[in-house]
Coordinates of C-alpha atoms in Angstrom, one line a residue:
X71 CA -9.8 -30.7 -142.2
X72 CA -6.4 -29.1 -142.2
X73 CA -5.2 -27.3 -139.8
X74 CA -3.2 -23.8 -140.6
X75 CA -0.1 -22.5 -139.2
X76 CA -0.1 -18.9 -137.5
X77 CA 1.8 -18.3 -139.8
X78 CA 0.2 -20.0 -142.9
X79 CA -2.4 -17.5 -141.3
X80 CA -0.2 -14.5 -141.5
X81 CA 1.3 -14.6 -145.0
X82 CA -2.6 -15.3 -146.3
X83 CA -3.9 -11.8 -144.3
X84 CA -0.8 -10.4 -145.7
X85 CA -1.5 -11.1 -149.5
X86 CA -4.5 -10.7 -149.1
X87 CA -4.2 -6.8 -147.5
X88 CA -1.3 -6.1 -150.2
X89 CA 1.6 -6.0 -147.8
X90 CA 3.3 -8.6 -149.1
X91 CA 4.5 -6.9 -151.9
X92 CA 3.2 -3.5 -153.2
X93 CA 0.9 -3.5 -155.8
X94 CA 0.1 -1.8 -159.6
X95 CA -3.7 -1.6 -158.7
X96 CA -5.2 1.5 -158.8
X97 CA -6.5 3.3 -155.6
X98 CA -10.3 2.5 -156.0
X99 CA -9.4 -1.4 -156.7
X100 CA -7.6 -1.7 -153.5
X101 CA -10.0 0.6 -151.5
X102 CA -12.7 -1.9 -153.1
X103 CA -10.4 -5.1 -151.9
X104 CA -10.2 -3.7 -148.8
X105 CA -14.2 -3.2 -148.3
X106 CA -13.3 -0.2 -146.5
X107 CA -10.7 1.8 -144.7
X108 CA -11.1 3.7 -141.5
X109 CA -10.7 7.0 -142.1
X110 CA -12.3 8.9 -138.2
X111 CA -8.8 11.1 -138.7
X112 CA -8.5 11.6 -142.5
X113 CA -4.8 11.6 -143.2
X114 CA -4.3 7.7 -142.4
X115 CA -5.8 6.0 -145.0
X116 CA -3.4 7.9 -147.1
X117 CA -0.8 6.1 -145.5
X118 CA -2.6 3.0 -145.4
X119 CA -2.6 3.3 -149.3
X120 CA 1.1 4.3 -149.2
X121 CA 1.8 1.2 -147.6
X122 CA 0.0 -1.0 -150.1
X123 CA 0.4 0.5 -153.7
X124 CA 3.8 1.2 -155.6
X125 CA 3.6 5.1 -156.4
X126 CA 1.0 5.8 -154.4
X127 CA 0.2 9.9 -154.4
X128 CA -1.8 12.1 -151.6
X129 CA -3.8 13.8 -155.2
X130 CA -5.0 10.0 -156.3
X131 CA -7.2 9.3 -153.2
X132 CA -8.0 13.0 -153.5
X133 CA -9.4 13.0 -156.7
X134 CA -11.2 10.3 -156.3
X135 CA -13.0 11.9 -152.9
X136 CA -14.1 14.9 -155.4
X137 CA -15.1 13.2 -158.1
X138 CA -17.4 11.1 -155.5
X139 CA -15.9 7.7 -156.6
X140 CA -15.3 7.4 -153.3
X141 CA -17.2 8.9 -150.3
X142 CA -16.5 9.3 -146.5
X143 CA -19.4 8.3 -144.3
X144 CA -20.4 5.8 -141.2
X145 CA -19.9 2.5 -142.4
X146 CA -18.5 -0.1 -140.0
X147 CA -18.8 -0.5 -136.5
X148 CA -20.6 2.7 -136.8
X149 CA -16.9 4.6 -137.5
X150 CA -16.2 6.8 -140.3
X151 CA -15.0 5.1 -143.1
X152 CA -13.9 5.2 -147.1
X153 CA -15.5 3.0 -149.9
X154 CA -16.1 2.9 -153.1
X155 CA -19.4 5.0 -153.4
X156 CA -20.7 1.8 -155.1
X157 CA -19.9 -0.6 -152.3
X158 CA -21.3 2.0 -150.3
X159 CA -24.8 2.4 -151.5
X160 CA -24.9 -1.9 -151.2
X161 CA -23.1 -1.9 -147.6
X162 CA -24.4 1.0 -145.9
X163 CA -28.0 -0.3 -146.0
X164 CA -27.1 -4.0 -145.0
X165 CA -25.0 -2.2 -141.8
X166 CA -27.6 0.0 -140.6
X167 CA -29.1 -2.2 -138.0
X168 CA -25.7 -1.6 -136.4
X169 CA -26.0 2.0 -136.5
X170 CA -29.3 2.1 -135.2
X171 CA -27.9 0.0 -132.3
X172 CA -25.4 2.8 -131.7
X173 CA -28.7 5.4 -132.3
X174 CA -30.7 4.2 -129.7
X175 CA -27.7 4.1 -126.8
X176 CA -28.3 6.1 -123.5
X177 CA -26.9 8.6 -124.6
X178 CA -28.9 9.8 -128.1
X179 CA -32.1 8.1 -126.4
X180 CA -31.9 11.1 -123.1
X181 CA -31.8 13.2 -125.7
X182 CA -34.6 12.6 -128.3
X183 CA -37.0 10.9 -125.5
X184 CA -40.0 11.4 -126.9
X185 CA -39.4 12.4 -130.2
X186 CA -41.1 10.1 -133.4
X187 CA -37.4 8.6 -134.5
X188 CA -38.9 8.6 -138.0
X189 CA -40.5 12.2 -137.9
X190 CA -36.7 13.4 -136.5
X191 CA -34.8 11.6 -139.7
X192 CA -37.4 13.3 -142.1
X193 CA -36.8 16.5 -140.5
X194 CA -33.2 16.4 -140.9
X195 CA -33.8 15.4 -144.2
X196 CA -36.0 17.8 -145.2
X197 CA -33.4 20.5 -143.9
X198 CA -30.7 18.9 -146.0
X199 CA -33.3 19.4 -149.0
X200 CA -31.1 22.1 -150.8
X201 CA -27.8 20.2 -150.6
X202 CA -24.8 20.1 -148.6
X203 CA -24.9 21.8 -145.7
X204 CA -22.2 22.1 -142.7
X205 CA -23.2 19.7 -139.5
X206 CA -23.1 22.9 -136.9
X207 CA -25.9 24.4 -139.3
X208 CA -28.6 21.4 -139.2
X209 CA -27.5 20.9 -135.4
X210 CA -28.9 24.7 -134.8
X211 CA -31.8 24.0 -137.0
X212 CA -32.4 21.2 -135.3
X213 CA -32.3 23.0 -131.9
X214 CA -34.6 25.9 -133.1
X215 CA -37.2 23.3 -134.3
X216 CA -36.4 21.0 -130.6
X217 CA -35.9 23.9 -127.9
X218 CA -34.4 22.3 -125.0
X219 CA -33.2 19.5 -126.6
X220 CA -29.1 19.6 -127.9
X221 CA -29.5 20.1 -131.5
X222 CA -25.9 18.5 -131.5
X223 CA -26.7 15.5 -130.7
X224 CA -29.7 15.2 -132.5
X225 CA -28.1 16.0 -135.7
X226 CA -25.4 13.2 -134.7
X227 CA -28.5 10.9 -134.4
X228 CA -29.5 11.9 -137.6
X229 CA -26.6 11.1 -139.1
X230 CA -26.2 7.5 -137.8
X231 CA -30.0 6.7 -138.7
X232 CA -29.8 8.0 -141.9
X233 CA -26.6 7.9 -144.5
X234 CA -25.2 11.3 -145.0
X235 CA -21.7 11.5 -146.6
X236 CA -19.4 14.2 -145.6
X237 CA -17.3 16.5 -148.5
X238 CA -14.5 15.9 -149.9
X239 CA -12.6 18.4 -147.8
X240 CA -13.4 16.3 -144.8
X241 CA -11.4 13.6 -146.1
X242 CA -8.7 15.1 -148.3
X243 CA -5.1 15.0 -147.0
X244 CA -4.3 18.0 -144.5
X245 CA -3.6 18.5 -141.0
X246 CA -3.7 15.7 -138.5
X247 CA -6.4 14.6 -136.5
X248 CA -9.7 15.2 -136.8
X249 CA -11.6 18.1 -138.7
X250 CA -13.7 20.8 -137.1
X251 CA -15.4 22.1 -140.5
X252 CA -17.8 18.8 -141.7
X253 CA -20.4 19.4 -144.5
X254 CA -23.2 16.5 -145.1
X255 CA -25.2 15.4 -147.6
X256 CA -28.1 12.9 -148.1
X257 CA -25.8 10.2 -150.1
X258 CA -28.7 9.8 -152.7
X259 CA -28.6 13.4 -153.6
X260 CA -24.5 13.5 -153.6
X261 CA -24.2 10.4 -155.9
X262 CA -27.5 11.0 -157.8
X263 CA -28.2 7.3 -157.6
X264 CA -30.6 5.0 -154.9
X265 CA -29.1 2.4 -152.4
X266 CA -28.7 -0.8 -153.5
X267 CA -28.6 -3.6 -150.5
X268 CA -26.6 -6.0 -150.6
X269 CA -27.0 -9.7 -148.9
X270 CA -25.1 -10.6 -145.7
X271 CA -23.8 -13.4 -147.8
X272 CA -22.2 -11.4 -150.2
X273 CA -20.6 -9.4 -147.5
X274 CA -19.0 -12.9 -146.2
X275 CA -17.6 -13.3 -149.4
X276 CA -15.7 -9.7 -149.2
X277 CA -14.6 -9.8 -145.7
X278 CA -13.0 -13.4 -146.6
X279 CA -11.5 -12.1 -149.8
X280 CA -9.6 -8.9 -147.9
X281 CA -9.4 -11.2 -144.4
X282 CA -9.6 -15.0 -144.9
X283 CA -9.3 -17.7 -143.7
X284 CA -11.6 -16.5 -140.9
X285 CA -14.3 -17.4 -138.2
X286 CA -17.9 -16.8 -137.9
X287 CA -17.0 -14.4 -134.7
X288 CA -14.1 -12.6 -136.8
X289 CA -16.8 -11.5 -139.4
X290 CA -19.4 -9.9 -136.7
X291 CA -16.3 -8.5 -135.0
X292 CA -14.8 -6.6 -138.2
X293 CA -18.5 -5.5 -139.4
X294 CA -20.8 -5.3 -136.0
X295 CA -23.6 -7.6 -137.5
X296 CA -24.3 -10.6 -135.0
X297 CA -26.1 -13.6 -135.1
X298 CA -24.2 -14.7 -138.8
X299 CA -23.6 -18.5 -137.7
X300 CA -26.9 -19.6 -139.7
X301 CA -26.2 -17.5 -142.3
X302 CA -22.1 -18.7 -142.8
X303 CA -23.7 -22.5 -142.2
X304 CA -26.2 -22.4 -145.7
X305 CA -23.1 -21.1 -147.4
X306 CA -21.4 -24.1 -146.3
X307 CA -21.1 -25.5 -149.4
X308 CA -19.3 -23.1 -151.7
X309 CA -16.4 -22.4 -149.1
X310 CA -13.5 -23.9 -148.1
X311 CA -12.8 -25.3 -144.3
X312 CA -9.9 -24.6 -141.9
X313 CA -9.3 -25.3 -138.4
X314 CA -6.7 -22.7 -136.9
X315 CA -3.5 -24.2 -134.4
X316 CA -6.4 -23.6 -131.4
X317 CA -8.9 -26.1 -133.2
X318 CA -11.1 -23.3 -133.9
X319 CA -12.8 -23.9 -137.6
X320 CA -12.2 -21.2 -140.2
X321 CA -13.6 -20.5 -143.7
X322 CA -12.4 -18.9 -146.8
X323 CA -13.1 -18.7 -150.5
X324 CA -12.9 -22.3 -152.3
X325 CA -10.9 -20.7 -155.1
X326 CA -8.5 -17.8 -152.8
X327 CA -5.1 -19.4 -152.5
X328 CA -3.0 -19.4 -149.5
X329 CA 0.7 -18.0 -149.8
X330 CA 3.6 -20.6 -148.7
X331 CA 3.9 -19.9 -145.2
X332 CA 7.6 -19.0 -145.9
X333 CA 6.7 -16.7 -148.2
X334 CA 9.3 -13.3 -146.8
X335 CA 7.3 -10.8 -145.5
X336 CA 9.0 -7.0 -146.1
X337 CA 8.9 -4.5 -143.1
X338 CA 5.9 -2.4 -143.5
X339 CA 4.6 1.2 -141.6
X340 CA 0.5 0.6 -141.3
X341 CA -1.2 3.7 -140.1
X342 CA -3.3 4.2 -136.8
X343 CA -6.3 2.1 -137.2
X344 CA -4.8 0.0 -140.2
X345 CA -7.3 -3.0 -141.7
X346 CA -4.8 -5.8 -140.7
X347 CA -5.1 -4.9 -137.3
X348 CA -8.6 -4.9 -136.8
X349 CA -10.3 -7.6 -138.9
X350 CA -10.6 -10.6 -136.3
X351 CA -11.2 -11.1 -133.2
X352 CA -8.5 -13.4 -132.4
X353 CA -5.4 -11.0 -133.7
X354 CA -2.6 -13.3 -133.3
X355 CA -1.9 -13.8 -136.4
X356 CA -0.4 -10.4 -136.8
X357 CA 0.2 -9.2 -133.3
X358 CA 1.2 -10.9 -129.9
X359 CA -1.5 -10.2 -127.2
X360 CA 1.2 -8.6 -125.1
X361 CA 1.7 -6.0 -128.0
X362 CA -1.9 -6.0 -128.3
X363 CA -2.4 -4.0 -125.2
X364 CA 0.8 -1.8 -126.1
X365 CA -1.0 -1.1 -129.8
X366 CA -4.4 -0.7 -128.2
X367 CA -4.6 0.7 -125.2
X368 CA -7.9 1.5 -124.6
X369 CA -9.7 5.3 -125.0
X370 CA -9.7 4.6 -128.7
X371 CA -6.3 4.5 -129.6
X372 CA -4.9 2.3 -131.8
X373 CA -1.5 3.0 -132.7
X374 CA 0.8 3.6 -136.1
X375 CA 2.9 0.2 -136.1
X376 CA 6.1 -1.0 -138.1
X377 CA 5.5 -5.1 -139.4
X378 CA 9.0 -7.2 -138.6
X379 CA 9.0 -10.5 -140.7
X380 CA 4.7 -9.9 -141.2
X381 CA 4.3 -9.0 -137.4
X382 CA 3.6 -5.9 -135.2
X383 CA 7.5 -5.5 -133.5
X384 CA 6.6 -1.3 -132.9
X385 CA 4.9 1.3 -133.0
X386 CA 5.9 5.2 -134.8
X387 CA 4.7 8.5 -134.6
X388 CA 5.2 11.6 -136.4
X389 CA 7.3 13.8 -134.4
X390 CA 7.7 17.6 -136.1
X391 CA 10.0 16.7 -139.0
X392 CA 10.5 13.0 -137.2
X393 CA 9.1 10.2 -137.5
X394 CA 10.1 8.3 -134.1
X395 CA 10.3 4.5 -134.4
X396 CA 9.8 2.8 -131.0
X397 CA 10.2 -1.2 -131.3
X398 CA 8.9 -3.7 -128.7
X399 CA 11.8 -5.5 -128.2
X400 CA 15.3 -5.1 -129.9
X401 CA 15.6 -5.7 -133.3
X402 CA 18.6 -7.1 -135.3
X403 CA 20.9 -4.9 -137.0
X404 CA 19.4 -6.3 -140.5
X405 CA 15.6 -5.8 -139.2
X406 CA 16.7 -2.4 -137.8
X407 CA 18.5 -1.0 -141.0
X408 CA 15.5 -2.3 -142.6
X409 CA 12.8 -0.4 -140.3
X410 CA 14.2 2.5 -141.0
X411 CA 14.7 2.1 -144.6
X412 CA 11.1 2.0 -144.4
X413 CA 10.6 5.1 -142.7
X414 CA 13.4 7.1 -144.8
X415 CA 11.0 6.0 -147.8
X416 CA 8.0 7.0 -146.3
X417 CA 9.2 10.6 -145.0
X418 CA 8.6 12.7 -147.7
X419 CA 5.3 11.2 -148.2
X420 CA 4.2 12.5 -144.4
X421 CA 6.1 15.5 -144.6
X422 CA 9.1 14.7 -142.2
X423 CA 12.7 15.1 -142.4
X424 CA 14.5 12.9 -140.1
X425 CA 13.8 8.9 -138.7
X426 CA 14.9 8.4 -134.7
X427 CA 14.8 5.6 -132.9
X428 CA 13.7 5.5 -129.5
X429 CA 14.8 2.6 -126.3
X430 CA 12.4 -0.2 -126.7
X431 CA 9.9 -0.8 -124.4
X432 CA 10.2 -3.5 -121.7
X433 CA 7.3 -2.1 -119.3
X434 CA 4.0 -1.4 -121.2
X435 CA 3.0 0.6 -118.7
X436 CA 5.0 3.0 -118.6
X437 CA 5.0 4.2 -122.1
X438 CA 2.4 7.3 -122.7
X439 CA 0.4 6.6 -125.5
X440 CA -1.0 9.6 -127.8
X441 CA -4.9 10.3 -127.9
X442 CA -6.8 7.8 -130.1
X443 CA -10.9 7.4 -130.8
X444 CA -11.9 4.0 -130.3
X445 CA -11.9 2.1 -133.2
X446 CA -12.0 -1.3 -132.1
X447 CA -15.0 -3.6 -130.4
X448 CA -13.1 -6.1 -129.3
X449 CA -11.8 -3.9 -126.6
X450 CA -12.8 -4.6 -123.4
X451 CA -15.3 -1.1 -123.0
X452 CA -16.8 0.9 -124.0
X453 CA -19.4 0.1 -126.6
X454 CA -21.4 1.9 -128.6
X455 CA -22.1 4.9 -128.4
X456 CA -18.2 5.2 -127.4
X457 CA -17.5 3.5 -131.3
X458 CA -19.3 6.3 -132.7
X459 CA -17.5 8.9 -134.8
X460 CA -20.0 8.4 -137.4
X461 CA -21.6 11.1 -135.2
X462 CA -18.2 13.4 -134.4
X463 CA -15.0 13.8 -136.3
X464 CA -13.7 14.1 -132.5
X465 CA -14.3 10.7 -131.6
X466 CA -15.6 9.5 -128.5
X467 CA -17.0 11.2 -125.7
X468 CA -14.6 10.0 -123.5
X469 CA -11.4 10.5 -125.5
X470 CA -9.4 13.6 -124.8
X471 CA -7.7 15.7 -127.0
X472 CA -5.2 18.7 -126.8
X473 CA -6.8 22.1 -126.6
X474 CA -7.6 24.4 -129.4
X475 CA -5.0 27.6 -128.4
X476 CA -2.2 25.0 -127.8
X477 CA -0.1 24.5 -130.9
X478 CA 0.5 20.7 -131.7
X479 CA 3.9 20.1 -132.4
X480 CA 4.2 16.1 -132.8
X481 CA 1.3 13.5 -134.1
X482 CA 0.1 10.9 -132.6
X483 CA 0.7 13.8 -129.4
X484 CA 2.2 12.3 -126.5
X485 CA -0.3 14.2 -124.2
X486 CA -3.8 14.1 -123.5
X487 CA -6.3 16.7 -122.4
X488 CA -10.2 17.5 -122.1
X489 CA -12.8 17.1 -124.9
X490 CA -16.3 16.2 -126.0
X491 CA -18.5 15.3 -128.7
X492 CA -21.2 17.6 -130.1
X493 CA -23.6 17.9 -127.5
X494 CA -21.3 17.4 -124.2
X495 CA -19.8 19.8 -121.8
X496 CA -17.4 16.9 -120.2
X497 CA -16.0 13.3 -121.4
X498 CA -18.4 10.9 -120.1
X499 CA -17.6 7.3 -118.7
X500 CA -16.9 4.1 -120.6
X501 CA -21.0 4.0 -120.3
X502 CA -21.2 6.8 -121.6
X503 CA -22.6 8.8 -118.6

C-alpha cells in the first residue's frame, strides 16, 4: 500500500478544492464539487468562490440563490450551508439523523418536554402552509399555540427536524455577519419537487471527490454521520488504498488522480470557515497544529487565512477600507509581495481600498481573535447544540457578538461582547447551560 507525502496530501486537497489554479467552471459546478459551502454569515462563500473560479461575480451566486438553483439551509454538522438544491433534496434527508441529534440536546428538549416531537413539526408545518414566512412570525405562533414555552426555540427545533430553506435575501451578498431578517420555507413547497435520499455510499464518493484521499474518521468528522466503518469496508472494492506518513490507511476514488507533489501551489485568501480547512480531522495537511489553535480558537471562530506554498502562513480581516494581513511567522520578500498581490486582487471584490500588513505573531495568545460561531466538531467543546446555526443566523448561544447601537467599523471585529440565540436571555456554557 503506498504511503503519501503531506504533501502528496496537500497538492491532492488542493486540486481537488480548485486552489491550485482557478477554474472556468461555472458557480453551480463548483458549489456541486464542493458538496457544500458554509454559509452561517452569508458574505463568505462569495469569497470562497472568488478564491476558486477566474471571474467570479457577487450577481452569479446571487442569481443562482433566486432562481432557487441553489438554496441556503441546515445541512452539515447541523450549520447553515449552500448546495445545489438538487444535492440538497438527496443530502438533507440522509443528514437528518444528525440534526435530530442536535434537536434533542438539553437545550431544545427543557424546552419542548412534553410536547409529541411529531405533532410540534406538523404544527410548524401547517403554519408554514401559505408559504414563506419570516422565523420571528412562526416563533410567535408557536408561542401563542405553546404558552409558557419559548416559541423561539421551538421554531429553531422546528427548523432542525424538518428542512426549511431560508430566502434568497438571507444569503445574498450584503453586510457582514449574520442576518437579523430570515424568511423560511418548507423546501418541498420552495423547489416544487419531493426529497430524494441519497445512500451513505454515494455521499463517500462526494466527500472523497472534493476531499480525498481520506479516512473513515475524516468523513464522519466533515458530515457528523458516525458509525461509517462498515459501510466504507463493503465499498472496499471499488476504491483505492493509502496509508498517510502516520500509517493511518486512507481511501479515495480508483480513477481521481493525485497532483505531483511538486506541483507549485499559488498564495490563496480562503474565507472564514473555508472547505479546506474543515474537511478532516487530522488537518495537517493544510495547516500546522500550532496554527490550528491560532485559526481556531474556540467560541466558533474560525478565521479568514492566506495559503503560502498550499499552507495556512496567516490569517486577514477586513479592516474599513483594509484588508489587514497578519502572517504567522515572517514571510520572504517574494511570498510577501505575493500575499499581497493577492489581497490587491481581491479588494475590490470585498469593497476595500488599501492592503496592511501587520507584526507577525510569535505568542498565540496574545493575539485577540474576532467573534466566530462554531463551525467546527473537532474542536475540543462544545457540541451540539453549540454547532447549531441551522437554528440562529447568530450562531451559538455562547458566542458574543458586538451590540446592535454600536456601529461596526472593521470585520472579522476585533472585539467581543454579549449575545444569544432565539430563545436566551444570556450566552450559556460550552454545555449549553
Amino acid at each position: 500500500m503506498t504511503t503519501l507525502s503531506k504533501k502528496a496530501l496537500n497538492r491532492a486537497l488542493l486540486s481537488r478544492q480548485y486552489l491550485l489554479a482557478r477554474t472556468d467552471r461555472t458557480p453551480l459546478e463548483v458549489i456541486g464539487r464542493l458538496v457544500a459551502l458554509q454559509a452561517q454569515e452569508p458574505n463568505w462563500p462569495y469569497v470562497g468562490l472568488w478564491s476558486r473560479i477566474r471571474g467570479f461575480t457577487h450577481a452569479q451566486l446571487t442569481a443562482l440563490l433566486e432562481d432557487r438553483t441553489v438554496v441556503r439551509s441546515g445541512l452539515l454538522r447541523s450549520t447553515q450551508h449552500l448546495a445545489a438544491a438538487d444535492d440538497f433534496r438527496r443530502l438533507r434527508p440522509l443528514l437528518q439523523p444528525v440534526l435530530d441529534r442536535t434537536a434533542r440536546s438539553a437545550y431544545f428538549a427543557r424546552n419542548s418536554a412534553g410536547l409529541d416531537t411529531a405533532s410540534l413539526v406538523a404544527t410548524g408545518l401547517e403554519l408554514l402552509a401559505a408559504g414563506t414566512t419570516p422565523r420571528k412570525e412562526l416563533a410567535r405562533r408557536l408561542t401563542e399555540l405553546h404558552p409558557g414555552r419559548d416559541g423561539r426555540i421551538l421554531a429553531g427545533e422546528v427548523e432542525l427536524r424538518t428542512p426549511l430553506v431560508h430566502g434568497p435575501a438571507t444569503g445574498a451578498w450584503g453586510s457582514w455577519g449574520t442576518r437579523s431578517a430570515v424568511s423560511v420555507t418548507p423546501v418541498e413547497t420552495w423547489l416544487g419537487q419531493p426529497m430524494s435520499p441519497a445512500t451513505v455510499k454515494d455521499l463517500v464518493r462526494r466527500y472523497l471527490a472534493a476531499f480525498g484521499p481520506a479516512g473513515v474518521k475524516d468523513v464522519q468528522a466533515w458530515s457528523g454521520l458516525t458509525r461509517l466503518g462498515e459501510i466504507v469496508s463493503d465499498m472496499r472494492a471499488e476504491l483505492r488504498h493509502y496509508r498517510d506518513p502516520d500509517g493511518r490507511e486512507l481511501i479515495d476514488l480508483a480513477d481521481a488522480e493525485l497532483p505531483d507533489p511538486d506541483t507549485p501551489a499559488p498564495v490563496r485568501l480562503l474565507p472564514a470557515f473555508d472547505n479546506a480547512l474543515l474537511g478532516h480531522t487530522d488537518r495537517t495537511r493544510i495547516i500546522s497544529q500550532e496554527d490550528r489553535k491560532r485559526v481556531m480558537p474556540g467560541q466558533a471562530r474560525v478565521l479568514p487565512t492566506f495559503l503560502v506554498d498550499g499552507r495556512v502562513h496567516g490569517s486577514w480581516s477586513l479592516d474599513g477600507d483594509t484588508v489587514r494581513l497578519t502572517a504567522f511567522r515572517p514571510l520572504s520578500a517574494t511570498d510577501r509581495a505575493a500575499v499581497e498581490q493577492e489581497a490587491q486582487r481581491l479588494l475590490p471584490f470585498v469593497g476595500g481600498e488599501n492592503v496592511s500588513h501587520s507584526s507577525p505573531i510569535t505568542n498565540p495568545a496574545t493575539v485577540a481573535h474576532p467573534t466566530w460561531r462554531r463551525a467546527d466538531p473537532a474542536l475540543p467543546r462544545p457540541q451540539p447544540p453549540a454547532c447549531a446555526p441551522a437554528v440562529s443566523d447568530r450562531g451559538p448561544r455562547h458566542t458574543p457578538r458586538r451590540p446592535r447601537k454600536r456601529r461596526r467599523t472593521s470585520y472579522p471585529p476585533t472585539t467581543p461582547s454579549a449575545t444569544s440565540l432565539p430563545g436566551t436571555t444570556k450566552p450559556p456554557g460550552p454545555n449549553g447551560k
